[in-house]
Amino acid sequence: MKNNPLKRLIYAPLLIVAGISLFSFTLRFPILKTSAKRDTVVSTGYKLKTIILDPGHGVKPPNGSGKFSVGSSGTFSTERGVTLMVAQKLQKAIEKDISGVKVVLTRNSETDVSLQRRPEIANENKGDLFISIHCNALPDKTVRERIGTKKGKAVYKTSRVVDRSGKGVLMLVYGLKRTGEQQREIKSNQVGEDMEGEVDPNDPVTIILTNEYLRKFRQKSILLANILADEFVSVDGRRLEGIREQSLNVLVHAAMPSVLVEIGYITNLEEEEYLNSEKGQEEIVATLVRSIQNYKLQVENAVIKN
């Protein structure tokens, strides 16, 4: 082995509370603090070096293979356009404000990247953190309207209209239903690199490393999701819809801590205007940068109680 993966995996211990709900999380990970007299902060040896930013959706390329999704639309803008603008601004802000961190975008234009290709890009670039950026939308609602009378009976017309009631931010982490797929990605992209050769899936060391990576990635995903939730609410005053599990392809197949962030409802005109404004995008980017800085501090350091 080129290093000691078992030793590396026990770096950056996180205080995880038992009893995590399968559908929402109420864990809180406050910024790392110590007592001036008793506690000592030490480096874990782990470094956050590469962040993958994934602007959701896009325009399907001609003859593109794989699965694509055009995303949602608002009154005057598209999800694919908003997510790209935010991701590009976030890339510049991270590289400016967080020293030693490289940022890779899964797409840098209107042209879409398939759902399968997005986590592949993350894994090929040896990402340490995967953040997928999206805008939320509610399904159209059915409206029944009386339009007249015929032979003494009311006549109704049923139509579908955009549901503009959605509001707030939402964080998603990968669900446990597709753990087998996540384990395969970890064996291929993490354990294979540690072992420097062909991985025997039945080797006890492979099994131990895979399960330990899986546990750590899940802890760190929830850690970042909670930090984001706190920052959006406490600093920006945004409404929080929660932190939930979903077995999404981009989260399951990225062999690293992963969070999907719904930055607002594009089908709500008030939120759409905020998402497209300079002020709104600057606030969202600033919140994401602060959250990543907090996350980086916590995973790169540990508190030793003296």
Short mmCIF file of N, CA and C in Angstrom, two decimals, residues 125-235:
data_model
loop_
_atom_site.label_atom_id
_atom_site.label_comp_id
_atom_site.label_asym_id
_atom_site.label_seq_id
_atom_site.Cartn_x
_atom_site.Cartn_y
_atom_site.Cartn_z
N ASN A 125 -11.65 13.03 -10.99
CA ASN A 125 -10.88 14.16 -10.47
C ASN A 125 -10.53 14.01 -8.99
N LYS A 126 -10.77 12.81 -8.45
CA LYS A 126 -10.41 12.51 -7.06
C LYS A 126 -10.99 13.54 -6.09
N GLY A 127 -12.27 13.84 -6.27
CA GLY A 127 -12.91 14.83 -5.42
C GLY A 127 -12.97 14.41 -3.97
N ASP A 128 -12.88 15.39 -3.08
CA ASP A 128 -13.04 15.16 -1.64
C ASP A 128 -14.43 15.54 -1.17
N LEU A 129 -15.15 16.29 -2.01
CA LEU A 129 -16.49 16.75 -1.65
C LEU A 129 -17.26 17.03 -2.94
N PHE A 130 -18.52 16.59 -2.97
CA PHE A 130 -19.38 16.75 -4.16
C PHE A 130 -20.61 17.55 -3.75
N ILE A 131 -20.83 18.70 -4.40
CA ILE A 131 -21.98 19.54 -4.11
C ILE A 131 -22.77 19.74 -5.40
N SER A 132 -23.99 19.24 -5.43
CA SER A 132 -24.85 19.38 -6.60
C SER A 132 -25.85 20.50 -6.33
N ILE A 133 -25.95 21.46 -7.25
CA ILE A 133 -26.75 22.66 -7.06
C ILE A 133 -28.00 22.60 -7.94
N HIS A 134 -29.17 22.78 -7.32
CA HIS A 134 -30.44 22.69 -8.05
C HIS A 134 -31.40 23.77 -7.58
N CYS A 135 -32.46 23.98 -8.37
CA CYS A 135 -33.59 24.81 -7.97
C CYS A 135 -34.80 23.89 -7.83
N ASN A 136 -35.60 24.12 -6.84
CA ASN A 136 -36.74 23.27 -6.56
C ASN A 136 -37.98 23.71 -7.34
N ALA A 137 -38.96 22.81 -7.42
CA ALA A 137 -40.23 23.09 -8.07
C ALA A 137 -41.26 22.10 -7.57
N LEU A 138 -42.50 22.53 -7.49
CA LEU A 138 -43.59 21.64 -7.13
C LEU A 138 -44.31 21.16 -8.38
N PRO A 139 -44.91 19.98 -8.36
CA PRO A 139 -45.70 19.53 -9.51
C PRO A 139 -46.88 20.48 -9.75
N ASP A 140 -47.33 20.56 -10.99
CA ASP A 140 -48.51 21.38 -11.29
C ASP A 140 -49.69 20.89 -10.47
N LYS A 141 -50.55 21.81 -10.08
CA LYS A 141 -51.74 21.42 -9.33
C LYS A 141 -52.98 21.46 -10.24
N THR A 142 -53.97 20.66 -9.89
CA THR A 142 -55.20 20.58 -10.67
C THR A 142 -56.23 21.54 -10.09
N VAL A 143 -56.81 22.35 -10.97
CA VAL A 143 -57.81 23.34 -10.56
C VAL A 143 -59.13 23.02 -11.26
N ARG A 144 -60.20 22.94 -10.51
CA ARG A 144 -61.54 22.68 -11.06
C ARG A 144 -62.35 23.97 -10.95
N GLU A 145 -62.80 24.46 -12.09
CA GLU A 145 -63.46 25.77 -12.13
C GLU A 145 -64.83 25.64 -12.81
N ARG A 146 -65.82 26.24 -12.18
CA ARG A 146 -67.15 26.25 -12.78
C ARG A 146 -67.18 27.26 -13.92
N ILE A 147 -67.63 26.80 -15.10
CA ILE A 147 -67.63 27.68 -16.27
C ILE A 147 -69.04 27.96 -16.82
N GLY A 148 -70.05 27.35 -16.23
CA GLY A 148 -71.41 27.62 -16.71
C GLY A 148 -72.41 26.60 -16.22
N THR A 149 -73.56 26.63 -16.90
CA THR A 149 -74.65 25.71 -16.55
C THR A 149 -75.22 25.11 -17.82
N LYS A 150 -75.53 23.83 -17.78
CA LYS A 150 -76.15 23.16 -18.92
C LYS A 150 -77.28 22.27 -18.42
N LYS A 151 -78.48 22.55 -18.94
CA LYS A 151 -79.68 21.80 -18.54
C LYS A 151 -79.86 21.80 -17.02
N GLY A 152 -79.59 22.97 -16.46
CA GLY A 152 -79.80 23.14 -15.03
C GLY A 152 -78.70 22.59 -14.15
N LYS A 153 -77.64 22.07 -14.75
CA LYS A 153 -76.54 21.51 -13.98
C LYS A 153 -75.24 22.29 -14.22
N ALA A 154 -74.48 22.41 -13.17
CA ALA A 154 -73.21 23.15 -13.26
C ALA A 154 -72.23 22.41 -14.17
N VAL A 155 -71.51 23.19 -14.96
CA VAL A 155 -70.48 22.64 -15.84
C VAL A 155 -69.11 23.11 -15.34
N TYR A 156 -68.20 22.16 -15.18
CA TYR A 156 -66.87 22.47 -14.65
C TYR A 156 -65.78 22.16 -15.68
N LYS A 157 -64.71 22.92 -15.56
CA LYS A 157 -63.52 22.67 -16.39
C LYS A 157 -62.33 22.41 -15.47
N THR A 158 -61.61 21.36 -15.78
CA THR A 158 -60.42 21.01 -14.99
C THR A 158 -59.16 21.36 -15.79
N SER A 159 -58.25 22.04 -15.13
CA SER A 159 -56.99 22.41 -15.81
C SER A 159 -55.83 22.27 -14.83
N ARG A 160 -54.64 22.23 -15.38
CA ARG A 160 -53.43 22.14 -14.56
C ARG A 160 -52.70 23.47 -14.61
N VAL A 161 -52.31 23.95 -13.44
CA VAL A 161 -51.61 25.23 -13.34
C VAL A 161 -50.36 25.06 -12.50
N VAL A 162 -49.42 25.96 -12.66
CA VAL A 162 -48.16 25.90 -11.90
C VAL A 162 -48.45 26.16 -10.42
N ASP A 163 -47.89 25.32 -9.56
CA ASP A 163 -48.01 25.50 -8.12
C ASP A 163 -46.87 26.41 -7.67
N ARG A 164 -47.21 27.63 -7.28
CA ARG A 164 -46.21 28.62 -6.92
C ARG A 164 -46.04 28.77 -5.41
N SER A 165 -46.53 27.81 -4.65
CA SER A 165 -46.53 27.94 -3.19
C SER A 165 -45.22 27.52 -2.54
N GLY A 166 -44.34 26.81 -3.26
CA GLY A 166 -43.10 26.33 -2.66
C GLY A 166 -42.18 27.46 -2.25
N LYS A 167 -41.48 27.26 -1.14
CA LYS A 167 -40.56 28.30 -0.67
C LYS A 167 -39.52 27.70 0.26
N GLY A 168 -38.26 28.08 0.08
CA GLY A 168 -37.22 27.66 1.00
C GLY A 168 -36.13 26.81 0.39
N VAL A 169 -35.17 26.45 1.21
CA VAL A 169 -34.02 25.63 0.80
C VAL A 169 -34.17 24.22 1.35
N LEU A 170 -33.54 23.28 0.65
CA LEU A 170 -33.62 21.87 1.03
C LEU A 170 -32.29 21.21 0.73
N MET A 171 -31.80 20.38 1.67
CA MET A 171 -30.57 19.63 1.47
C MET A 171 -30.88 18.14 1.38
N LEU A 172 -30.27 17.46 0.40
CA LEU A 172 -30.47 16.03 0.22
C LEU A 172 -29.14 15.30 0.36
N VAL A 173 -29.16 14.17 1.08
CA VAL A 173 -28.02 13.27 1.15
C VAL A 173 -28.48 11.91 0.63
N TYR A 174 -27.54 11.06 0.22
CA TYR A 174 -27.93 9.82 -0.43
C TYR A 174 -28.61 8.87 0.54
N GLY A 175 -29.62 8.17 0.00
CA GLY A 175 -30.37 7.23 0.81
C GLY A 175 -29.68 5.88 0.90
N LEU A 176 -30.16 5.06 1.82
CA LEU A 176 -29.54 3.77 2.08
C LEU A 176 -30.06 2.67 1.16
N LYS A 177 -31.04 2.97 0.33
CA LYS A 177 -31.62 1.93 -0.52
C LYS A 177 -30.64 1.41 -1.57
N ARG A 178 -29.64 2.22 -1.91
CA ARG A 178 -28.70 1.84 -2.97
C ARG A 178 -27.28 1.73 -2.42
N THR A 179 -27.17 1.19 -1.21
CA THR A 179 -25.87 1.07 -0.56
C THR A 179 -24.91 0.21 -1.37
N GLY A 180 -25.43 -0.83 -2.02
CA GLY A 180 -24.57 -1.70 -2.82
C GLY A 180 -23.87 -0.96 -3.94
N GLU A 181 -24.58 -0.04 -4.58
CA GLU A 181 -23.98 0.77 -5.66
C GLU A 181 -22.90 1.68 -5.09
N GLN A 182 -23.19 2.28 -3.94
CA GLN A 182 -22.22 3.15 -3.29
C GLN A 182 -20.96 2.37 -2.93
N GLN A 183 -21.13 1.16 -2.43
CA GLN A 183 -19.98 0.33 -2.05
C GLN A 183 -19.13 -0.01 -3.27
N ARG A 184 -19.77 -0.30 -4.40
CA ARG A 184 -19.00 -0.61 -5.62
C ARG A 184 -18.16 0.58 -6.06
N GLU A 185 -18.73 1.78 -5.97
CA GLU A 185 -17.98 2.98 -6.36
C GLU A 185 -16.80 3.21 -5.41
N ILE A 186 -17.02 2.98 -4.13
CA ILE A 186 -15.95 3.16 -3.15
C ILE A 186 -14.83 2.14 -3.38
N LYS A 187 -15.19 0.90 -3.65
CA LYS A 187 -14.17 -0.13 -3.91
C LYS A 187 -13.34 0.25 -5.13
N SER A 188 -14.01 0.74 -6.16
CA SER A 188 -13.32 1.06 -7.40
C SER A 188 -12.46 2.31 -7.29
N ASN A 189 -13.00 3.35 -6.63
CA ASN A 189 -12.33 4.65 -6.65
C ASN A 189 -11.52 4.98 -5.40
N GLN A 190 -11.82 4.37 -4.28
CA GLN A 190 -11.09 4.67 -3.06
C GLN A 190 -10.22 3.50 -2.60
N VAL A 191 -10.85 2.36 -2.41
CA VAL A 191 -10.10 1.20 -1.92
C VAL A 191 -9.08 0.74 -2.96
N GLY A 192 -9.48 0.77 -4.23
CA GLY A 192 -8.55 0.38 -5.29
C GLY A 192 -7.31 1.23 -5.32
N GLU A 193 -7.48 2.52 -5.07
CA GLU A 193 -6.32 3.42 -5.03
C GLU A 193 -5.45 3.13 -3.82
N ASP A 194 -6.09 2.86 -2.68
CA ASP A 194 -5.32 2.56 -1.46
C ASP A 194 -4.51 1.26 -1.60
N MET A 195 -5.13 0.26 -2.22
CA MET A 195 -4.51 -1.06 -2.30
C MET A 195 -3.48 -1.17 -3.43
N GLU A 196 -3.50 -0.20 -4.35
CA GLU A 196 -2.54 -0.17 -5.47
C GLU A 196 -2.56 -1.47 -6.27
N GLY A 197 -3.71 -1.84 -6.74
CA GLY A 197 -3.80 -3.05 -7.54
C GLY A 197 -5.22 -3.55 -7.61
N GLU A 198 -5.38 -4.74 -8.13
CA GLU A 198 -6.72 -5.32 -8.27
C GLU A 198 -7.30 -5.59 -6.88
N VAL A 199 -8.55 -5.20 -6.72
CA VAL A 199 -9.21 -5.34 -5.43
C VAL A 199 -9.98 -6.65 -5.39
N ASP A 200 -9.72 -7.44 -4.36
CA ASP A 200 -10.48 -8.66 -4.13
C ASP A 200 -11.67 -8.31 -3.25
N PRO A 201 -12.91 -8.35 -3.79
CA PRO A 201 -14.08 -7.94 -3.01
C PRO A 201 -14.32 -8.78 -1.78
N ASN A 202 -13.75 -9.98 -1.73
CA ASN A 202 -13.94 -10.87 -0.59
C ASN A 202 -12.82 -10.76 0.45
N ASP A 203 -11.81 -9.97 0.14
CA ASP A 203 -10.71 -9.78 1.09
C ASP A 203 -11.24 -9.01 2.30
N PRO A 204 -10.99 -9.51 3.53
CA PRO A 204 -11.47 -8.81 4.73
C PRO A 204 -11.01 -7.35 4.80
N VAL A 205 -9.79 -7.07 4.34
CA VAL A 205 -9.30 -5.69 4.36
C VAL A 205 -10.15 -4.82 3.44
N THR A 206 -10.49 -5.35 2.26
CA THR A 206 -11.35 -4.61 1.32
C THR A 206 -12.70 -4.31 1.95
N ILE A 207 -13.27 -5.30 2.59
CA ILE A 207 -14.58 -5.13 3.21
C ILE A 207 -14.53 -4.10 4.34
N ILE A 208 -13.48 -4.17 5.16
CA ILE A 208 -13.34 -3.22 6.27
C ILE A 208 -13.18 -1.80 5.74
N LEU A 209 -12.28 -1.62 4.76
CA LEU A 209 -12.06 -0.29 4.21
C LEU A 209 -13.31 0.27 3.56
N THR A 210 -14.00 -0.56 2.78
CA THR A 210 -15.21 -0.11 2.10
C THR A 210 -16.27 0.37 3.08
N ASN A 211 -16.51 -0.42 4.11
CA ASN A 211 -17.52 -0.06 5.10
C ASN A 211 -17.12 1.18 5.90
N GLU A 212 -15.82 1.32 6.15
CA GLU A 212 -15.36 2.49 6.90
C GLU A 212 -15.49 3.76 6.06
N TYR A 213 -15.11 3.67 4.78
CA TYR A 213 -15.32 4.81 3.89
C TYR A 213 -16.80 5.17 3.81
N LEU A 214 -17.65 4.16 3.66
CA LEU A 214 -19.09 4.39 3.56
C LEU A 214 -19.61 5.13 4.79
N ARG A 215 -19.16 4.70 5.95
CA ARG A 215 -19.59 5.34 7.20
C ARG A 215 -19.10 6.78 7.29
N LYS A 216 -17.82 6.97 6.97
CA LYS A 216 -17.25 8.32 7.04
C LYS A 216 -17.91 9.27 6.04
N PHE A 217 -18.12 8.79 4.82
CA PHE A 217 -18.74 9.64 3.80
C PHE A 217 -20.14 10.06 4.21
N ARG A 218 -20.88 9.13 4.81
CA ARG A 218 -22.24 9.45 5.24
C ARG A 218 -22.21 10.47 6.38
N GLN A 219 -21.32 10.28 7.34
CA GLN A 219 -21.19 11.24 8.44
C GLN A 219 -20.86 12.64 7.91
N LYS A 220 -19.91 12.69 7.01
CA LYS A 220 -19.48 13.99 6.50
C LYS A 220 -20.55 14.64 5.62
N SER A 221 -21.32 13.83 4.90
CA SER A 221 -22.42 14.37 4.10
C SER A 221 -23.45 15.04 5.01
N ILE A 222 -23.81 14.36 6.08
CA ILE A 222 -24.78 14.90 7.03
C ILE A 222 -24.21 16.13 7.73
N LEU A 223 -22.93 16.08 8.05
CA LEU A 223 -22.26 17.24 8.67
C LEU A 223 -22.41 18.47 7.80
N LEU A 224 -22.06 18.37 6.51
CA LEU A 224 -22.15 19.53 5.63
C LEU A 224 -23.60 19.98 5.46
N ALA A 225 -24.52 19.03 5.32
CA ALA A 225 -25.93 19.39 5.15
C ALA A 225 -26.45 20.19 6.35
N ASN A 226 -26.05 19.80 7.54
CA ASN A 226 -26.47 20.53 8.74
C ASN A 226 -25.83 21.91 8.83
N ILE A 227 -24.57 22.01 8.46
CA ILE A 227 -23.91 23.32 8.45
C ILE A 227 -24.62 24.24 7.47
N LEU A 228 -24.91 23.75 6.27
CA LEU A 228 -25.62 24.55 5.28
C LEU A 228 -26.98 25.01 5.80
N ALA A 229 -27.71 24.08 6.41
CA ALA A 229 -29.03 24.42 6.94
C ALA A 229 -28.94 25.55 7.96
N ASP A 230 -27.99 25.45 8.87
CA ASP A 230 -27.82 26.49 9.89
C ASP A 230 -27.45 27.83 9.28
N GLU A 231 -26.57 27.82 8.29
CA GLU A 231 -26.13 29.07 7.67
C GLU A 231 -27.26 29.74 6.88
N PHE A 232 -28.01 28.96 6.11
CA PHE A 232 -29.11 29.53 5.33
C PHE A 232 -30.16 30.16 6.25
N VAL A 233 -30.43 29.52 7.37
CA VAL A 233 -31.47 30.02 8.27
C VAL A 233 -30.97 31.16 9.14
N SER A 234 -29.84 30.95 9.82
CA SER A 234 -29.39 31.92 10.82
C SER A 234 -28.81 33.19 10.21
N VAL A 235 -28.18 33.09 9.05
CA VAL A 235 -27.55 34.27 8.44
C VAL A 235 -28.44 34.89 7.38
#
